[in-house]
Amino acid sequence: MDSSTGDLPTLPGLLAAPAPGWVETTDVIVVGSGVAGLTAALHLREAGLHVTVVTKVNIDDGSTRWAQGGIAAVLDPHDSPAAHASDTEVAGVGLCDPAAVRVLVEEGPTRLRELMRIGAEFDRHPDGSLMLTREGGH
């Protein structure tokens, strides 16, 4: 910036970037290869669409694999959807959408089983049962 005139510098009209290295014809582009992106891609593919998933450098570089809390789903017979909803709303300090919380607690187990059906693997005890834990805010 020129301090004497107060003029702003001229910005380039086009960013310098290399030309695309490939061309793909597709019906849908899914950006992200985490649980949400891959689930969406699989459903779209089952619907007969050609799907392209765009991700970081490597397919497993996303954050899903590092999600330490697991997936929020009421599976323990000592838990309940009502208790789960209450915990979630308390942790959300008034910012939760009650309809979204209701979907979480009511559909969580079904969605978890769906993920397992399509190949997602979760930690299990030696007897094969899922490892469950109490997670703050779920």
PDB file of C-alpha atoms in Angstrom:
ATOM      1  CA  MET A   1       0.000   0.000   0.000  1.00  0.00           C
ATOM      2  CA  ASP A   2       1.260   3.467  -0.862  1.00  0.00           C
ATOM      3  CA  SER A   3       1.069   5.374   2.439  1.00  0.00           C
ATOM      4  CA  SER A   4       1.213   8.752   0.717  1.00  0.00           C
ATOM      5  CA  THR A   5      -1.893   8.191  -1.428  1.00  0.00           C
ATOM      6  CA  GLY A   6      -3.763   5.574   0.576  1.00  0.00           C
ATOM      7  CA  ASP A   7      -4.278   3.494  -2.581  1.00  0.00           C
ATOM      8  CA  LEU A   8      -4.786  -0.213  -2.173  1.00  0.00           C
ATOM      9  CA  PRO A   9      -2.608  -2.596  -4.167  1.00  0.00           C
ATOM     10  CA  THR A  10      -4.100  -4.053  -7.337  1.00  0.00           C
ATOM     11  CA  LEU A  11      -5.141  -7.659  -6.885  1.00  0.00           C
ATOM     12  CA  PRO A  12      -4.652 -10.166  -9.682  1.00  0.00           C
ATOM     13  CA  GLY A  13      -7.831 -11.014 -11.584  1.00  0.00           C
ATOM     14  CA  LEU A  14      -6.856 -14.682 -11.843  1.00  0.00           C
ATOM     15  CA  LEU A  15      -4.999 -16.817  -9.341  1.00  0.00           C
ATOM     16  CA  ALA A  16      -1.966 -18.654 -10.630  1.00  0.00           C
ATOM     17  CA  ALA A  17      -2.746 -22.360 -10.471  1.00  0.00           C
ATOM     18  CA  PRO A  18      -1.765 -25.307 -12.586  1.00  0.00           C
ATOM     19  CA  ALA A  19      -4.224 -26.619 -15.136  1.00  0.00           C
ATOM     20  CA  PRO A  20      -6.321 -29.596 -13.964  1.00  0.00           C
ATOM     21  CA  GLY A  21      -4.465 -32.869 -14.321  1.00  0.00           C
ATOM     22  CA  TRP A  22      -7.534 -34.932 -15.186  1.00  0.00           C
ATOM     23  CA  VAL A  23     -11.094 -34.680 -16.418  1.00  0.00           C
ATOM     24  CA  GLU A  24     -14.031 -36.716 -15.088  1.00  0.00           C
ATOM     25  CA  THR A  25     -17.648 -36.862 -16.199  1.00  0.00           C
ATOM     26  CA  THR A  26     -19.947 -37.605 -13.272  1.00  0.00           C
ATOM     27  CA  ASP A  27     -23.472 -37.140 -11.980  1.00  0.00           C
ATOM     28  CA  VAL A  28     -22.494 -36.167  -8.442  1.00  0.00           C
ATOM     29  CA  ILE A  29     -19.335 -34.971  -6.721  1.00  0.00           C
ATOM     30  CA  VAL A  30     -19.005 -35.764  -3.013  1.00  0.00           C
ATOM     31  CA  VAL A  31     -16.351 -33.704  -1.242  1.00  0.00           C
ATOM     32  CA  GLY A  32     -14.943 -35.635   1.695  1.00  0.00           C
ATOM     33  CA  SER A  33     -14.266 -39.297   2.408  1.00  0.00           C
ATOM     34  CA  GLY A  34     -15.381 -39.456   6.020  1.00  0.00           C
ATOM     35  CA  VAL A  35     -18.401 -41.399   7.253  1.00  0.00           C
ATOM     36  CA  ALA A  36     -20.851 -38.785   5.966  1.00  0.00           C
ATOM     37  CA  GLY A  37     -19.265 -38.426   2.536  1.00  0.00           C
ATOM     38  CA  LEU A  38     -18.815 -42.131   1.896  1.00  0.00           C
ATOM     39  CA  THR A  39     -22.305 -42.977   3.162  1.00  0.00           C
ATOM     40  CA  ALA A  40     -23.779 -40.366   0.831  1.00  0.00           C
ATOM     41  CA  ALA A  41     -21.669 -41.688  -2.053  1.00  0.00           C
ATOM     42  CA  LEU A  42     -22.811 -45.274  -1.446  1.00  0.00           C
ATOM     43  CA  HIS A  43     -26.488 -44.289  -1.326  1.00  0.00           C
ATOM     44  CA  LEU A  44     -26.144 -42.233  -4.498  1.00  0.00           C
ATOM     45  CA  ARG A  45     -24.388 -45.126  -6.227  1.00  0.00           C
ATOM     46  CA  GLU A  46     -27.167 -47.517  -5.149  1.00  0.00           C
ATOM     47  CA  ALA A  47     -29.593 -45.049  -6.775  1.00  0.00           C
ATOM     48  CA  GLY A  48     -27.765 -45.574 -10.070  1.00  0.00           C
ATOM     49  CA  LEU A  49     -25.777 -42.345 -10.187  1.00  0.00           C
ATOM     50  CA  HIS A  50     -22.131 -42.054 -11.202  1.00  0.00           C
ATOM     51  CA  VAL A  51     -20.370 -40.650  -8.130  1.00  0.00           C
ATOM     52  CA  THR A  52     -16.928 -39.104  -7.788  1.00  0.00           C
ATOM     53  CA  VAL A  53     -15.477 -38.706  -4.277  1.00  0.00           C
ATOM     54  CA  VAL A  54     -12.931 -35.921  -3.868  1.00  0.00           C
ATOM     55  CA  THR A  55     -10.753 -36.130  -0.785  1.00  0.00           C
ATOM     56  CA  LYS A  56      -7.399 -35.170   0.645  1.00  0.00           C
ATOM     57  CA  VAL A  57      -4.176 -36.682  -0.620  1.00  0.00           C
ATOM     58  CA  ASN A  58      -4.912 -40.139   0.843  1.00  0.00           C
ATOM     59  CA  ILE A  59      -8.343 -41.724   1.345  1.00  0.00           C
ATOM     60  CA  ASP A  60      -7.771 -42.201   5.082  1.00  0.00           C
ATOM     61  CA  ASP A  61      -6.389 -38.716   5.825  1.00  0.00           C
ATOM     62  CA  GLY A  62      -9.775 -37.453   7.018  1.00  0.00           C
ATOM     63  CA  SER A  63     -10.870 -36.924  10.602  1.00  0.00           C
ATOM     64  CA  THR A  64     -13.439 -39.731  10.884  1.00  0.00           C
ATOM     65  CA  ARG A  65     -10.854 -42.363  11.752  1.00  0.00           C
ATOM     66  CA  TRP A  66      -9.648 -40.169  14.618  1.00  0.00           C
ATOM     67  CA  ALA A  67     -13.111 -39.640  16.129  1.00  0.00           C
ATOM     68  CA  GLN A  68     -12.290 -40.806  19.644  1.00  0.00           C
ATOM     69  CA  GLY A  69     -15.850 -40.650  20.945  1.00  0.00           C
ATOM     70  CA  GLY A  70     -17.252 -43.123  18.472  1.00  0.00           C
ATOM     71  CA  ILE A  71     -20.831 -42.819  17.313  1.00  0.00           C
ATOM     72  CA  ALA A  72     -23.630 -41.654  19.577  1.00  0.00           C
ATOM     73  CA  ALA A  73     -26.230 -44.426  19.670  1.00  0.00           C
ATOM     74  CA  VAL A  74     -28.333 -45.862  22.487  1.00  0.00           C
ATOM     75  CA  LEU A  75     -27.442 -49.572  22.520  1.00  0.00           C
ATOM     76  CA  ASP A  76     -26.970 -50.366  26.222  1.00  0.00           C
ATOM     77  CA  PRO A  77     -30.092 -51.748  27.925  1.00  0.00           C
ATOM     78  CA  HIS A  78     -29.333 -49.461  30.905  1.00  0.00           C
ATOM     79  CA  ASP A  79     -29.458 -46.370  28.660  1.00  0.00           C
ATOM     80  CA  SER A  80     -32.520 -44.794  27.104  1.00  0.00           C
ATOM     81  CA  PRO A  81     -33.286 -42.365  24.294  1.00  0.00           C
ATOM     82  CA  ALA A  82     -34.740 -39.906  26.853  1.00  0.00           C
ATOM     83  CA  ALA A  83     -31.574 -39.965  29.006  1.00  0.00           C
ATOM     84  CA  HIS A  84     -29.414 -39.683  25.916  1.00  0.00           C
ATOM     85  CA  ALA A  85     -31.430 -36.678  24.670  1.00  0.00           C
ATOM     86  CA  SER A  86     -31.222 -34.993  28.066  1.00  0.00           C
ATOM     87  CA  ASP A  87     -27.417 -35.446  28.222  1.00  0.00           C
ATOM     88  CA  THR A  88     -27.038 -34.076  24.710  1.00  0.00           C
ATOM     89  CA  GLU A  89     -29.193 -31.016  25.410  1.00  0.00           C
ATOM     90  CA  VAL A  90     -27.364 -30.274  28.689  1.00  0.00           C
ATOM     91  CA  ALA A  91     -23.996 -30.502  26.931  1.00  0.00           C
ATOM     92  CA  GLY A  92     -25.350 -28.280  24.149  1.00  0.00           C
ATOM     93  CA  VAL A  93     -26.093 -25.485  26.653  1.00  0.00           C
ATOM     94  CA  GLY A  94     -29.214 -24.377  24.807  1.00  0.00           C
ATOM     95  CA  LEU A  95     -27.722 -24.546  21.325  1.00  0.00           C
ATOM     96  CA  CYS A  96     -29.190 -27.929  20.321  1.00  0.00           C
ATOM     97  CA  ASP A  97     -32.001 -28.201  17.844  1.00  0.00           C
ATOM     98  CA  PRO A  98     -34.521 -30.454  19.664  1.00  0.00           C
ATOM     99  CA  ALA A  99     -35.626 -32.032  16.382  1.00  0.00           C
ATOM    100  CA  ALA A 100     -32.013 -32.934  15.538  1.00  0.00           C
ATOM    101  CA  VAL A 101     -31.484 -34.391  19.012  1.00  0.00           C
ATOM    102  CA  ARG A 102     -34.641 -36.469  18.596  1.00  0.00           C
ATOM    103  CA  VAL A 103     -33.327 -37.834  15.267  1.00  0.00           C
ATOM    104  CA  LEU A 104     -29.970 -38.631  16.906  1.00  0.00           C
ATOM    105  CA  VAL A 105     -31.441 -40.641  19.756  1.00  0.00           C
ATOM    106  CA  GLU A 106     -34.173 -42.334  17.734  1.00  0.00           C
ATOM    107  CA  GLU A 107     -32.204 -43.180  14.578  1.00  0.00           C
ATOM    108  CA  GLY A 108     -28.720 -43.683  16.026  1.00  0.00           C
ATOM    109  CA  PRO A 109     -28.926 -47.468  16.518  1.00  0.00           C
ATOM    110  CA  THR A 110     -30.405 -48.029  13.050  1.00  0.00           C
ATOM    111  CA  ARG A 111     -27.738 -45.872  11.408  1.00  0.00           C
ATOM    112  CA  LEU A 112     -24.976 -47.654  13.329  1.00  0.00           C
ATOM    113  CA  ARG A 113     -26.252 -51.041  12.148  1.00  0.00           C
ATOM    114  CA  GLU A 114     -26.459 -49.663   8.602  1.00  0.00           C
ATOM    115  CA  LEU A 115     -22.807 -48.620   8.762  1.00  0.00           C
ATOM    116  CA  MET A 116     -21.847 -52.093   9.974  1.00  0.00           C
ATOM    117  CA  ARG A 117     -23.899 -53.674   7.168  1.00  0.00           C
ATOM    118  CA  ILE A 118     -21.936 -51.727   4.553  1.00  0.00           C
ATOM    119  CA  GLY A 119     -18.579 -52.633   6.083  1.00  0.00           C
ATOM    120  CA  ALA A 120     -17.708 -50.170   8.872  1.00  0.00           C
ATOM    121  CA  GLU A 121     -15.721 -51.832  11.637  1.00  0.00           C
ATOM    122  CA  PHE A 122     -15.987 -50.894  15.307  1.00  0.00           C
ATOM    123  CA  ASP A 123     -14.067 -51.928  18.405  1.00  0.00           C
ATOM    124  CA  ARG A 124     -15.348 -55.171  19.894  1.00  0.00           C
ATOM    125  CA  HIS A 125     -14.820 -57.259  23.020  1.00  0.00           C
ATOM    126  CA  PRO A 126     -13.225 -60.716  22.630  1.00  0.00           C
ATOM    127  CA  ASP A 127     -16.750 -62.229  22.593  1.00  0.00           C
ATOM    128  CA  GLY A 128     -17.587 -60.121  19.500  1.00  0.00           C
ATOM    129  CA  SER A 129     -19.956 -57.673  21.221  1.00  0.00           C
ATOM    130  CA  LEU A 130     -19.510 -53.963  20.526  1.00  0.00           C
ATOM    131  CA  MET A 131     -17.442 -51.977  23.001  1.00  0.00           C
ATOM    132  CA  LEU A 132     -19.749 -49.334  24.467  1.00  0.00           C
ATOM    133  CA  THR A 133     -18.755 -46.379  26.563  1.00  0.00           C
ATOM    134  CA  ARG A 134     -20.365 -43.424  28.225  1.00  0.00           C
ATOM    135  CA  GLU A 135     -19.443 -40.304  26.342  1.00  0.00           C
ATOM    136  CA  GLY A 136     -19.906 -36.824  27.709  1.00  0.00           C
ATOM    137  CA  GLY A 137     -22.468 -34.854  25.742  1.00  0.00           C
ATOM    138  CA  HIS A 138     -24.113 -37.825  24.118  1.00  0.00           C
TER     139      HIS A 138
END
